[in-house]
Coordinates of C-alpha atoms in Angstrom, one line a residue:
Chain A
M419 CA 27.3 49.6 57.8
N420 CA 28.5 50.9 54.4
E421 CA 25.8 51.3 51.9
I422 CA 26.5 49.3 48.7
P423 CA 26.5 51.6 45.7
Q424 CA 24.0 50.7 42.9
I425 CA 26.6 51.1 40.2
E426 CA 30.3 50.8 40.8
L427 CA 32.9 51.0 38.0
T428 CA 36.6 50.5 38.9
G429 CA 39.4 50.7 36.3
I430 CA 37.0 49.9 33.4
T431 CA 38.6 49.8 29.9
R432 CA 36.9 49.0 26.6
V433 CA 39.3 48.3 23.8
Y434 CA 38.1 47.7 20.2
G435 CA 40.4 45.8 17.8
K436 CA 43.8 44.5 18.6
G437 CA 47.5 45.5 18.4
E438 CA 48.4 48.6 16.4
I439 CA 44.9 49.5 15.4
A440 CA 43.4 49.0 18.8
V441 CA 41.1 51.8 20.0
R442 CA 40.7 52.5 23.7
A443 CA 37.2 53.8 23.9
L444 CA 37.3 53.6 27.7
D445 CA 40.6 54.1 29.3
G446 CA 40.3 53.4 33.0
I447 CA 37.0 54.7 34.3
D448 CA 36.1 54.9 38.0
L449 CA 32.6 55.8 38.8
T450 CA 30.2 55.2 41.6
V451 CA 26.4 55.9 41.4
A452 CA 24.2 55.6 44.4
A453 CA 20.6 54.5 44.1
G454 CA 18.2 57.4 43.3
E455 CA 20.9 59.5 41.7
F456 CA 20.3 61.3 38.4
I457 CA 23.6 61.7 36.5
A458 CA 24.4 63.2 33.1
I459 CA 27.4 61.9 31.2
M460 CA 28.7 64.6 28.9
G461 CA 31.6 65.0 26.5
P462 CA 32.5 65.6 22.8
S463 CA 31.8 62.9 20.3
G464 CA 34.3 60.1 20.5
S465 CA 34.9 60.8 24.2
G466 CA 33.5 57.3 25.1
K467 CA 30.3 58.4 26.7
S468 CA 28.2 56.1 24.6
T469 CA 30.5 53.2 25.3
A470 CA 30.4 54.0 29.0
M471 CA 26.6 53.9 28.7
N472 CA 26.6 50.5 26.9
V473 CA 28.9 49.0 29.6
I474 CA 26.7 50.4 32.4
G475 CA 23.6 49.1 30.5
C476 CA 25.1 45.7 30.2
L477 CA 24.8 45.8 26.4
D478 CA 28.6 45.6 26.2
S479 CA 31.3 43.9 28.4
P480 CA 34.3 45.8 29.6
T481 CA 37.7 44.6 28.3
S482 CA 39.2 44.9 31.9
G483 CA 38.2 46.4 35.2
H484 CA 35.3 45.6 37.5
Y485 CA 31.6 46.5 37.2
R486 CA 29.5 45.8 40.3
F487 CA 25.8 46.2 40.2
N488 CA 24.3 46.3 43.7
G489 CA 27.6 44.9 44.8
V490 CA 27.5 41.9 42.3
E491 CA 30.2 41.6 39.7
V492 CA 28.5 41.8 36.3
G493 CA 31.4 42.7 34.0
R494 CA 32.0 39.0 33.2
L495 CA 28.5 37.8 32.7
S496 CA 27.5 35.8 29.7
Q497 CA 25.3 37.3 27.1
D498 CA 22.2 35.5 28.4
Q499 CA 22.8 36.6 31.9
R500 CA 23.3 40.2 30.9
A501 CA 20.0 39.9 29.0
L502 CA 18.3 38.8 32.3
L503 CA 19.9 41.7 34.1
R504 CA 18.6 44.1 31.5
R505 CA 15.2 42.5 31.7
H506 CA 14.8 42.8 35.5
Y507 CA 16.8 45.8 36.6
L508 CA 17.4 48.2 33.6
G509 CA 15.3 50.3 31.3
F510 CA 16.5 52.0 28.1
V511 CA 15.6 55.2 26.3
F512 CA 17.3 56.0 23.0
Q513 CA 17.8 59.0 21.0
G514 CA 15.9 57.6 18.0
Y515 CA 13.1 56.3 20.3
N516 CA 13.5 52.8 18.8
L517 CA 9.8 51.8 18.9
L518 CA 8.5 48.9 16.9
P519 CA 6.8 50.4 13.9
R520 CA 3.4 49.1 13.0
A521 CA 2.7 48.2 16.6
S522 CA 0.6 50.2 18.9
A523 CA 2.0 52.3 21.8
L524 CA 0.5 49.8 24.1
H525 CA 2.2 46.8 22.4
N526 CA 5.5 48.7 22.5
V527 CA 5.2 49.4 26.2
E528 CA 4.2 45.8 27.1
L529 CA 7.0 44.3 25.1
P530 CA 9.5 43.9 28.0
L531 CA 6.7 42.2 30.1
I532 CA 6.3 39.6 27.4
Y533 CA 9.9 38.6 28.1
K534 CA 9.2 38.7 31.8
G535 CA 6.5 36.1 31.2
L536 CA 3.6 38.1 32.4
G537 CA 0.0 37.3 31.4
R538 CA -2.0 39.4 28.9
A539 CA -4.2 41.1 31.5
E540 CA -1.3 41.9 33.8
R541 CA 0.7 43.3 30.9
H542 CA -2.1 45.5 29.7
N543 CA -2.7 46.9 33.2
A544 CA 1.0 47.7 33.7
A545 CA 1.4 49.2 30.2
H546 CA -1.6 51.5 30.7
E547 CA -0.2 52.5 34.1
A548 CA 3.2 53.3 32.5
L549 CA 1.6 55.3 29.7
R550 CA -0.5 57.2 32.3
K551 CA 2.7 58.1 34.1
V552 CA 4.0 59.8 30.9
G553 CA 0.6 61.3 30.1
L554 CA -0.1 59.3 27.0
D555 CA -2.7 56.8 28.1
N556 CA -5.2 58.3 25.6
R557 CA -2.8 57.4 22.8
A558 CA -2.4 53.7 23.8
H559 CA -3.7 52.4 20.5
H560 CA -1.9 54.7 18.2
D561 CA 1.0 53.5 16.1
P562 CA 4.4 55.4 16.5
S563 CA 3.9 56.9 13.1
E564 CA 0.7 58.6 14.4
L565 CA 2.6 60.2 17.3
S566 CA 4.9 63.2 17.4
G567 CA 8.6 62.9 18.3
G568 CA 8.0 64.0 21.9
Q569 CA 5.1 61.5 22.2
Q570 CA 7.2 58.7 20.8
Q571 CA 9.9 59.4 23.3
R572 CA 7.4 59.4 26.1
V573 CA 6.2 56.0 24.9
A574 CA 9.8 54.9 24.9
I575 CA 10.1 56.1 28.5
A576 CA 6.9 54.2 29.4
R577 CA 8.5 51.1 27.9
A578 CA 11.6 51.6 30.0
L579 CA 9.5 52.1 33.1
V580 CA 7.0 49.3 32.7
G581 CA 9.2 46.6 34.1
S582 CA 9.9 48.6 37.3
P583 CA 13.6 48.9 36.7
Q584 CA 16.1 50.2 39.3
V585 CA 18.1 52.1 36.8
M586 CA 17.1 54.0 33.6
L587 CA 19.6 54.5 30.9
A588 CA 18.9 57.4 28.5
D589 CA 21.2 57.9 25.5
E590 CA 20.7 61.4 24.2
P591 CA 16.9 61.2 24.9
T592 CA 16.3 64.8 23.6
G593 CA 18.7 64.6 20.7
N594 CA 15.9 64.6 18.1
L595 CA 13.6 67.0 19.8
D596 CA 13.1 70.8 19.8
T597 CA 13.6 72.7 23.1
K598 CA 10.0 72.7 24.2
R599 CA 9.6 68.9 23.8
S600 CA 13.1 68.4 25.3
I601 CA 12.0 70.2 28.4
E602 CA 8.9 68.1 28.6
I603 CA 10.9 64.9 28.4
M604 CA 13.4 66.1 31.0
E605 CA 10.6 67.0 33.3
V606 CA 9.2 63.5 33.0
L607 CA 12.6 62.0 33.8
Q608 CA 13.1 64.4 36.7
D609 CA 9.7 63.5 38.1
L610 CA 10.4 59.8 37.9
N611 CA 13.7 60.4 39.6
R612 CA 12.2 62.4 42.4
S613 CA 8.9 60.7 43.1
D614 CA 9.9 57.1 42.3
G615 CA 13.5 57.2 43.3
L616 CA 14.6 55.9 39.9
T617 CA 18.3 56.0 39.3
I618 CA 18.9 57.7 35.9
V619 CA 22.1 57.7 33.9
M620 CA 21.7 60.0 30.9
V621 CA 24.2 60.7 28.1
T622 CA 23.8 64.1 26.5
H623 CA 25.8 66.8 24.9
E624 CA 23.3 69.6 25.7
E625 CA 24.2 71.7 28.7
D626 CA 20.6 72.7 29.3
M627 CA 19.5 69.1 29.6
A628 CA 22.4 68.2 31.8
E629 CA 21.1 70.9 34.2
Y630 CA 18.2 68.6 35.2
A631 CA 20.7 66.0 36.6
Q632 CA 22.1 66.2 40.1
R633 CA 25.5 65.3 38.9
R634 CA 27.5 65.8 35.7
I635 CA 30.3 63.6 34.5
W636 CA 32.6 65.1 31.9
M637 CA 34.4 62.6 29.6
V638 CA 37.3 63.3 27.3
D639 CA 39.3 60.6 25.4
G640 CA 37.8 57.7 27.3
R641 CA 38.6 59.2 30.8
I642 CA 36.5 61.0 33.3
E643 CA 37.7 64.6 33.4
R644 CA 35.3 66.2 35.8
D645 CA 32.6 65.0 38.2
E646 CA 30.5 67.8 39.6
R647 CA 27.1 68.5 41.3
T648 CA 24.9 70.8 39.4
R649 CA 23.3 74.0 40.8
K650 CA 19.7 73.5 39.7
A651 CA 19.2 70.0 41.0
A652 CA 21.0 70.6 44.3
Chain B
M261 CA 5.7 32.8 26.0
L262 CA 5.4 30.3 23.2
W263 CA 1.8 31.4 22.5
E264 CA 3.1 35.0 22.3
T265 CA 5.8 34.0 20.0
F266 CA 3.2 32.2 17.8
R267 CA 1.0 35.3 17.7
L268 CA 4.0 37.5 16.9
A269 CA 4.9 35.2 14.0
I270 CA 1.3 35.4 12.7
Q271 CA 1.4 39.2 12.9
A272 CA 4.7 39.4 11.2
I273 CA 3.5 37.1 8.4
F274 CA 0.3 39.0 7.7
R275 CA 2.0 42.4 8.0
N276 CA 3.7 41.4 4.7
A277 CA 0.9 39.3 3.3
M278 CA 1.8 39.5 -0.3
R279 CA 5.4 38.7 0.3
S280 CA 4.6 35.9 2.6
F281 CA 2.3 34.4 0.0
L282 CA 5.0 34.5 -2.7
T283 CA 7.4 33.1 -0.2
V284 CA 5.3 30.0 0.5
L285 CA 4.3 29.5 -3.1
G286 CA 7.1 27.0 -3.5
I287 CA 5.9 25.0 -0.6
V288 CA 2.3 25.3 -1.8
I289 CA 3.2 24.0 -5.3
G290 CA 5.4 21.2 -3.8
V291 CA 2.8 20.0 -1.4
A292 CA 0.0 20.3 -3.8
A293 CA 2.0 18.3 -6.4
V294 CA 2.8 15.5 -3.9
I295 CA -0.8 15.3 -2.6
S296 CA -2.5 15.4 -6.0
M297 CA 0.0 12.9 -7.5
V298 CA -0.3 10.4 -4.7
T299 CA -4.1 10.8 -4.4
V300 CA -4.7 10.3 -8.1
G301 CA -2.1 7.5 -8.2
Q302 CA -3.8 5.6 -5.4
G303 CA -7.2 6.3 -7.0
S304 CA -6.1 4.7 -10.2
T305 CA -4.6 1.7 -8.4
Q306 CA -8.0 1.3 -6.6
Q307 CA -9.7 1.6 -9.9
V308 CA -7.6 -1.2 -11.4
T309 CA -8.5 -3.4 -8.4
A310 CA -12.2 -2.4 -8.7
D311 CA -12.2 -3.1 -12.4
V312 CA -10.8 -6.5 -11.9
E313 CA -13.3 -7.2 -9.2
K314 CA -16.1 -6.1 -11.5
L315 CA -14.8 -8.4 -14.2
G316 CA -14.2 -11.1 -11.6
T317 CA -10.8 -11.9 -10.2
N318 CA -11.5 -15.5 -11.3
V319 CA -11.6 -14.6 -15.0
V320 CA -9.2 -16.0 -17.6
M321 CA -9.3 -15.0 -21.2
V322 CA -8.1 -17.1 -24.1
L323 CA -7.1 -15.2 -27.2
P324 CA -5.6 -16.2 -30.5
G325 CA -1.8 -15.8 -30.7
Q326 CA 0.0 -12.5 -30.9
D327 CA 0.2 -12.8 -34.7
T328 CA -3.4 -12.0 -35.0
M329 CA -2.9 -8.7 -33.2
Q330 CA 0.0 -7.6 -35.3
G331 CA -1.2 -9.4 -38.5
G332 CA -2.0 -6.6 -40.8
P333 CA -2.2 -7.3 -44.5
G334 CA 0.2 -10.0 -45.4
G335 CA 0.8 -11.0 -41.8
T336 CA 0.1 -14.5 -40.8
A337 CA -2.9 -14.7 -38.5
D338 CA -3.3 -17.5 -36.0
P339 CA -6.6 -19.2 -36.5
M340 CA -9.6 -18.2 -34.5
F341 CA -11.5 -20.5 -32.2
T342 CA -14.8 -22.2 -32.7
L343 CA -17.9 -22.8 -30.5
R344 CA -16.8 -26.4 -30.2
I345 CA -13.5 -25.4 -28.6
N346 CA -15.3 -23.1 -26.2
D347 CA -17.7 -25.9 -25.1
A348 CA -14.8 -28.3 -24.8
V349 CA -13.0 -26.0 -22.4
E350 CA -16.2 -25.6 -20.3
D351 CA -17.0 -29.3 -20.3
Q352 CA -13.6 -31.0 -20.0
I353 CA -11.9 -28.9 -17.4
A354 CA -13.5 -29.4 -14.0
S355 CA -12.3 -26.2 -12.5
V356 CA -13.9 -24.1 -15.2
A357 CA -17.3 -22.9 -14.1
L358 CA -18.3 -21.6 -17.5
S359 CA -16.7 -20.4 -20.7
A360 CA -18.4 -17.8 -22.9
P361 CA -17.6 -17.6 -26.6
I362 CA -17.1 -14.1 -27.9
S363 CA -17.0 -12.7 -31.4
Q364 CA -16.9 -9.1 -32.2
S365 CA -16.6 -6.4 -34.8
R366 CA -17.4 -2.7 -35.1
A367 CA -20.4 -1.3 -36.9
R368 CA -22.9 1.5 -36.9
V369 CA -26.1 1.1 -34.9
I370 CA -29.1 3.2 -36.2
F371 CA -32.3 4.2 -34.4
G372 CA -34.4 6.8 -36.1
N373 CA -32.3 9.8 -36.9
E374 CA -29.6 8.8 -34.4
N375 CA -26.6 6.5 -35.0
R376 CA -23.5 5.4 -33.2
R377 CA -20.5 3.4 -34.2
T378 CA -19.9 0.9 -31.6
D379 CA -18.6 -2.6 -30.7
I380 CA -21.0 -5.4 -31.9
V381 CA -20.5 -8.4 -29.7
G382 CA -21.8 -11.9 -30.3
T383 CA -22.0 -14.2 -27.3
D384 CA -24.5 -15.9 -25.1
N385 CA -25.9 -15.6 -21.5
R386 CA -22.8 -17.2 -20.1
Y387 CA -20.9 -14.0 -20.8
F388 CA -23.3 -11.8 -18.7
E389 CA -22.7 -14.2 -15.8
A390 CA -18.9 -14.5 -16.2
A391 CA -18.3 -10.7 -16.7
R392 CA -20.8 -9.9 -14.0
W393 CA -23.2 -7.7 -16.0
D394 CA -26.5 -6.8 -14.4
L395 CA -29.6 -5.7 -16.1
N396 CA -31.0 -2.2 -15.8
R397 CA -34.1 -3.0 -17.8
G398 CA -35.6 -5.9 -19.8
R399 CA -34.0 -9.3 -19.9
F400 CA -31.1 -11.3 -21.1
F401 CA -31.5 -13.7 -24.1
E402 CA -34.0 -16.6 -24.1
L403 CA -32.8 -20.1 -24.9
S404 CA -34.9 -20.2 -28.0
E405 CA -33.5 -16.9 -29.3
L406 CA -29.9 -18.2 -28.8
Q407 CA -30.7 -21.5 -30.6
S408 CA -32.6 -19.9 -33.5
G409 CA -30.3 -16.9 -33.9
K410 CA -33.1 -14.4 -33.5
A411 CA -32.7 -10.7 -34.2
V412 CA -32.6 -9.5 -30.6
C413 CA -30.0 -7.5 -28.7
V414 CA -29.0 -6.3 -25.3
I415 CA -27.4 -2.8 -25.3
G416 CA -24.9 -0.9 -23.0
E417 CA -25.8 2.3 -21.3
T418 CA -23.6 4.5 -23.6
V419 CA -25.4 3.2 -26.7
R420 CA -28.8 3.8 -25.0
E421 CA -27.8 7.4 -24.1
S422 CA -26.6 8.1 -27.6
L423 CA -29.6 6.6 -29.5
F424 CA -32.5 6.9 -27.1
G425 CA -31.7 9.8 -24.9
F426 CA -33.8 9.3 -21.8
A427 CA -36.4 7.1 -23.4
D428 CA -36.8 3.4 -22.6
P429 CA -35.1 1.4 -25.4
V430 CA -36.6 -2.0 -24.5
G431 CA -39.0 -3.1 -27.3
E432 CA -37.6 -0.7 -29.8
T433 CA -36.0 -1.9 -33.0
V434 CA -32.5 -0.8 -34.0
R435 CA -30.6 -1.4 -37.2
I436 CA -27.1 -2.9 -37.5
K437 CA -25.9 -3.2 -41.1
T438 CA -28.8 -5.1 -42.7
L439 CA -30.0 -6.5 -39.5
S440 CA -33.1 -5.0 -37.8
C441 CA -33.1 -6.3 -34.2
E442 CA -35.3 -5.7 -31.2
V443 CA -33.7 -4.4 -28.0
V444 CA -34.7 -6.8 -25.2
G445 CA -32.4 -5.6 -22.4
L446 CA -30.4 -2.7 -21.1
L447 CA -27.3 -3.3 -19.0
K448 CA -26.3 -1.5 -15.8
S449 CA -23.5 0.9 -16.4
K450 CA -20.0 -0.1 -15.4
G451 CA -18.3 3.1 -16.4
A452 CA -14.9 3.5 -17.9
S453 CA -12.3 0.8 -17.5
T454 CA -8.7 1.3 -16.2
F455 CA -7.6 1.6 -19.7
G456 CA -9.9 4.6 -20.3
S457 CA -12.2 2.8 -22.6
D458 CA -15.9 3.0 -22.1
Q459 CA -17.2 -0.5 -21.1
D460 CA -20.8 0.4 -21.7
D461 CA -20.3 1.2 -25.4
F462 CA -21.5 -2.0 -27.1
V463 CA -24.4 -4.0 -28.4
I464 CA -24.7 -7.7 -27.7
L465 CA -26.3 -10.2 -30.0
P466 CA -26.8 -13.9 -29.7
I467 CA -23.7 -15.4 -31.1
K468 CA -25.6 -17.3 -33.7
T469 CA -27.2 -14.1 -34.9
F470 CA -23.9 -12.4 -35.0
H471 CA -22.3 -15.2 -37.0
R472 CA -25.0 -15.3 -39.6
R473 CA -26.0 -11.7 -40.0
I474 CA -22.9 -9.7 -39.1
A475 CA -19.7 -11.7 -39.5
G476 CA -20.6 -14.2 -42.2
N477 CA -18.4 -16.9 -40.5
T478 CA -18.5 -18.9 -37.3
D479 CA -15.2 -17.7 -35.8
V480 CA -14.9 -17.2 -32.0
S481 CA -12.3 -14.6 -31.2
T482 CA -12.2 -14.9 -27.4
L483 CA -13.0 -17.4 -24.7
F484 CA -14.2 -15.6 -21.6
V485 CA -13.6 -18.2 -18.9
S486 CA -14.9 -18.1 -15.3
V487 CA -12.9 -20.3 -12.9
R488 CA -14.8 -22.0 -10.1
D489 CA -14.5 -20.3 -6.6
G490 CA -11.6 -21.8 -4.7
A491 CA -10.0 -23.4 -7.7
S492 CA -6.4 -22.5 -8.5
I493 CA -6.3 -20.0 -11.4
E494 CA -2.8 -21.0 -12.2
R495 CA -3.7 -24.7 -12.4
T496 CA -6.7 -24.0 -14.5
M497 CA -4.7 -21.9 -16.9
E498 CA -2.2 -24.8 -17.3
E499 CA -5.1 -27.2 -18.0
I500 CA -6.7 -24.8 -20.5
T501 CA -3.3 -24.5 -22.3
A502 CA -2.9 -28.3 -22.4
L503 CA -6.4 -28.8 -23.7
M504 CA -6.1 -26.1 -26.3
R505 CA -2.8 -27.5 -27.6
D506 CA -4.5 -30.9 -27.9
L507 CA -7.6 -29.5 -29.6
R508 CA -5.6 -27.4 -32.0
R509 CA -3.1 -30.2 -32.6
I510 CA 0.0 -28.4 -31.7
G511 CA 3.0 -30.8 -31.7
R512 CA 5.7 -31.0 -29.1
G513 CA 8.2 -28.2 -29.3
E514 CA 5.8 -26.1 -31.3
E515 CA 4.7 -22.8 -29.9
D516 CA 1.2 -22.0 -28.8
D517 CA -1.0 -20.2 -31.3
F518 CA -3.1 -18.8 -28.6
E519 CA -2.7 -17.0 -25.3
V520 CA -4.2 -17.5 -21.9
V521 CA -4.4 -14.3 -19.9
D522 CA -5.0 -14.1 -16.2
M523 CA -6.8 -10.9 -15.3
E524 CA -5.4 -10.7 -11.8
Q525 CA -1.8 -10.8 -13.0
F526 CA -2.7 -8.2 -15.6
A527 CA -4.1 -6.0 -12.9
T528 CA -1.1 -6.4 -10.6
M529 CA 1.1 -5.5 -13.5
L530 CA -1.0 -2.4 -14.3
S531 CA -1.1 -1.1 -10.7
G532 CA 2.7 -1.8 -10.6
I533 CA 3.1 0.7 -13.4
T534 CA 0.8 3.2 -11.7
D535 CA 2.9 2.9 -8.5
I536 CA 6.2 3.5 -10.3
L537 CA 4.7 6.5 -12.1
T538 CA 3.4 7.9 -8.8
G539 CA 6.8 7.4 -7.2
L540 CA 8.6 9.2 -10.0
L541 CA 6.2 12.1 -10.0
S542 CA 6.3 12.4 -6.2
A543 CA 10.1 12.5 -6.4
V544 CA 9.9 15.5 -8.7
A545 CA 7.3 17.1 -6.4
A546 CA 9.7 16.5 -3.4
V547 CA 12.4 18.4 -5.2
S548 CA 10.0 21.4 -5.6
L549 CA 9.5 21.2 -1.8
L550 CA 13.2 21.6 -1.4
V551 CA 13.3 24.6 -3.7
G552 CA 10.3 26.0 -1.7
G553 CA 12.3 25.6 1.5
I554 CA 15.2 27.5 0.0
G555 CA 12.8 30.3 -0.9
I556 CA 11.7 30.5 2.7
M557 CA 15.3 30.7 3.9
N558 CA 16.0 33.5 1.4
I559 CA 13.0 35.6 2.6
M560 CA 13.8 34.9 6.3
L561 CA 17.3 36.1 5.8
V562 CA 15.9 39.3 4.1
S563 CA 13.5 39.6 7.0
V564 CA 16.3 39.3 9.6
T565 CA 18.2 42.1 7.9
E566 CA 15.2 44.3 7.6
R567 CA 14.3 43.8 11.2
T568 CA 17.8 44.1 12.6
R569 CA 16.7 47.2 14.6
E570 CA 13.7 45.4 16.0
I571 CA 16.0 42.6 17.1
G572 CA 18.3 45.1 18.7
I573 CA 15.3 46.6 20.6
R574 CA 14.2 43.2 21.8
L575 CA 17.7 42.3 22.9
A576 CA 18.1 45.6 24.7
I577 CA 14.9 45.2 26.7
G578 CA 15.9 41.8 27.9
A579 CA 15.2 39.2 25.2
Q580 CA 17.7 36.3 25.3
A581 CA 19.3 35.0 22.2
R582 CA 17.3 31.8 22.2
Q583 CA 14.1 33.8 22.5
V584 CA 15.0 35.7 19.4
L585 CA 16.0 32.4 17.7
L586 CA 12.7 30.9 18.7
Q587 CA 10.8 33.9 17.3
F588 CA 12.3 33.7 13.9
L589 CA 12.2 29.9 13.9
V590 CA 8.5 29.9 14.8
E591 CA 7.9 32.4 12.1
A592 CA 9.6 30.2 9.5
I593 CA 7.7 27.2 10.7
V594 CA 4.3 28.9 10.7
L595 CA 5.1 30.3 7.3
S596 CA 5.8 26.9 5.8
L597 CA 2.9 25.3 7.6
I598 CA 0.6 27.9 6.1
G599 CA 2.1 27.0 2.8
G600 CA 1.6 23.3 3.6
L601 CA -2.0 23.8 4.4
I602 CA -2.7 25.8 1.3
G603 CA -0.8 23.1 -0.6
I604 CA -2.8 20.3 0.9
A605 CA -6.1 22.1 0.1
L606 CA -5.0 22.8 -3.5
G607 CA -3.6 19.3 -3.9
L608 CA -6.9 17.7 -2.8
A609 CA -8.8 20.0 -5.1
L610 CA -6.6 19.1 -8.0
A611 CA -7.0 15.4 -7.1
V612 CA -10.8 15.8 -7.1
L613 CA -10.6 17.3 -10.6
G614 CA -8.1 14.8 -11.8
A615 CA -10.1 11.9 -10.4
N616 CA -13.2 13.3 -12.1
W617 CA -11.5 13.7 -15.4
L618 CA -9.9 10.2 -15.3
S619 CA -13.1 8.7 -13.9
I620 CA -11.3 7.1 -11.0
P621 CA -12.3 7.2 -7.3
F622 CA -11.1 10.1 -5.2
T623 CA -9.2 8.5 -2.3
P624 CA -7.5 11.1 0.0
D625 CA -4.9 9.3 2.1
P626 CA -4.7 10.8 5.7
G627 CA -1.2 9.3 6.0
I628 CA 0.1 11.3 3.0
I629 CA -1.7 14.4 4.2
M630 CA -0.1 14.1 7.6
L631 CA 3.3 13.4 6.0
A632 CA 3.0 16.5 3.8
F633 CA 2.0 18.6 6.8
G634 CA 4.9 17.2 8.8
F635 CA 7.3 17.7 6.0
S636 CA 6.4 21.3 5.5
A637 CA 7.0 21.8 9.2
L638 CA 10.4 20.2 8.8
V639 CA 11.2 22.5 5.9
G640 CA 10.4 25.4 8.2
V641 CA 12.7 24.1 10.9
V642 CA 15.6 23.3 8.6
F643 CA 15.5 26.4 6.4
G644 CA 14.4 28.7 9.2
F645 CA 17.2 27.7 11.5
F646 CA 20.0 29.5 9.8
P647 CA 18.3 32.9 9.5
A648 CA 17.0 32.6 13.0
R649 CA 20.5 31.8 14.3
R650 CA 21.8 34.8 12.5
A651 CA 19.2 37.0 14.2
A652 CA 20.0 35.6 17.6
R653 CA 23.7 36.2 17.2
L654 CA 23.3 39.9 16.5
D655 CA 25.1 42.3 18.8
P656 CA 22.5 44.5 20.4
I657 CA 24.6 47.6 20.1
E658 CA 25.3 47.1 16.4
A659 CA 21.7 46.1 15.8
L660 CA 20.3 49.3 17.4
R661 CA 22.6 51.4 15.3
H662 CA 21.5 49.6 12.1
E663 CA 19.5 51.9 9.8

């Protein structure tokens, strides 16, 4: 029996605007990601890697083509249905951390669980557990402003983790960090991938960071140019 | 989920406490205005009713014609009444329980070093009964005092306070013009009337004493008539009019040179005026509620713009549009409800002060309070909906990119 790929994109396009001024951010993408893979999407700015990420993360809908998640077509879902998909299957990590200011690390991490409808005690347990995984349980009651960039990003990773997603989407997660912190973050991601079998799709333009992935996708002008396995991860 | 949303709204409101307060100020003022206006209005309506009841709803007053009122120098004054006319009204009309003759003027009353300019009223014991005056100390007049026109008087609470302080006035002698008279009784206080005048500010003499020693004539300026219980006031007034026309020999087609006033009608008219005023002021207050609502909408729109990134984060981690809508809507409602509550408290406080100042009862109306509360919730829903919908319709990608 054929195993169903976790993420399967076929002929995905994403066109902004209409007619003469139309921009083809994605120009026919075919990509298959199996459960438990760690892939890095690379490319120069304007190559469409962020758009690809948004489509995979169900923040955006493709203009044409098919997107199957666990074998289910999700490219044509309504906004609310996509929100539910994000809530239950996906976790996001952004370049700018995107934590709620003036809210404790704990509150930031438990936020997705509020939308999942979990009770207070359950949420707190899960949030503490997620913070422990990223090594920040002792900072649970600090506000983001009291944390370093690397710590903030780890809180963001804990937030992405807390809902037990199948796929984590990381958009330039080390973009704002120095090398030492970047390595720490990548090690956290790699550990999650290896020990928890979490599928990770990461966008980056840093070669060093892409080394942590098992697979690298090179994008240029809205197309996939290369798709290769990396040495280090293999 | 709803509880979480509520908590979130409280947090967001108190995070920006100063701004939140200024935002709800419009609602606070609007609600406070409505509550205080209506409460004071209802208090004064009750006061009118209470005054009439104190006076007796079955009281009819007979006064000389309008000309007397307007008749300054050179004006023609309708003639005053006499004791005989008063007694005729009491004796000849079956539905009249009693009729008290009243004469009055103003003069200075002196006791020791204290003095007070006050109303000097000449009447007899029938007046105390008809106007429902009770004694605090001493007694009313004795028959012999009334018949001989003895120099005795009964005083009101205000006069006692002014002349005697806390001392007992009964048995003391006060001077009015050239008359030295003994205080035999002190009346129980009735407080201020609806018209704001102090009802306790007077000295009462036997009418004979008043005629001889104060007025120098035998005029009666008012008949204070008490109608029998169960008798028709309207019928009685007609009968009084007919008898008065007869007694004063007014021919057919000639106008009355006196007036018969029904206190109940008078009170109804007065509370009617109060109601209209209350209505008008409340309308003005309602407009300020509307303005307050627009203030809330304005700040909620600013808040949505400021928190675009937060909305983006919430959408990205799986919040549905309607959950974001609910969050902002609940925030607007909680905000305006807080405004409403402050407004209700402030309005009631103002009403207490106002009631005190106007000497009327403080009568908070739970209905109006509930209405103001409900209305401020409605303001939150109506003016919070548009900003909340704007928040809910944000594109998560755009929102996350927002600086």
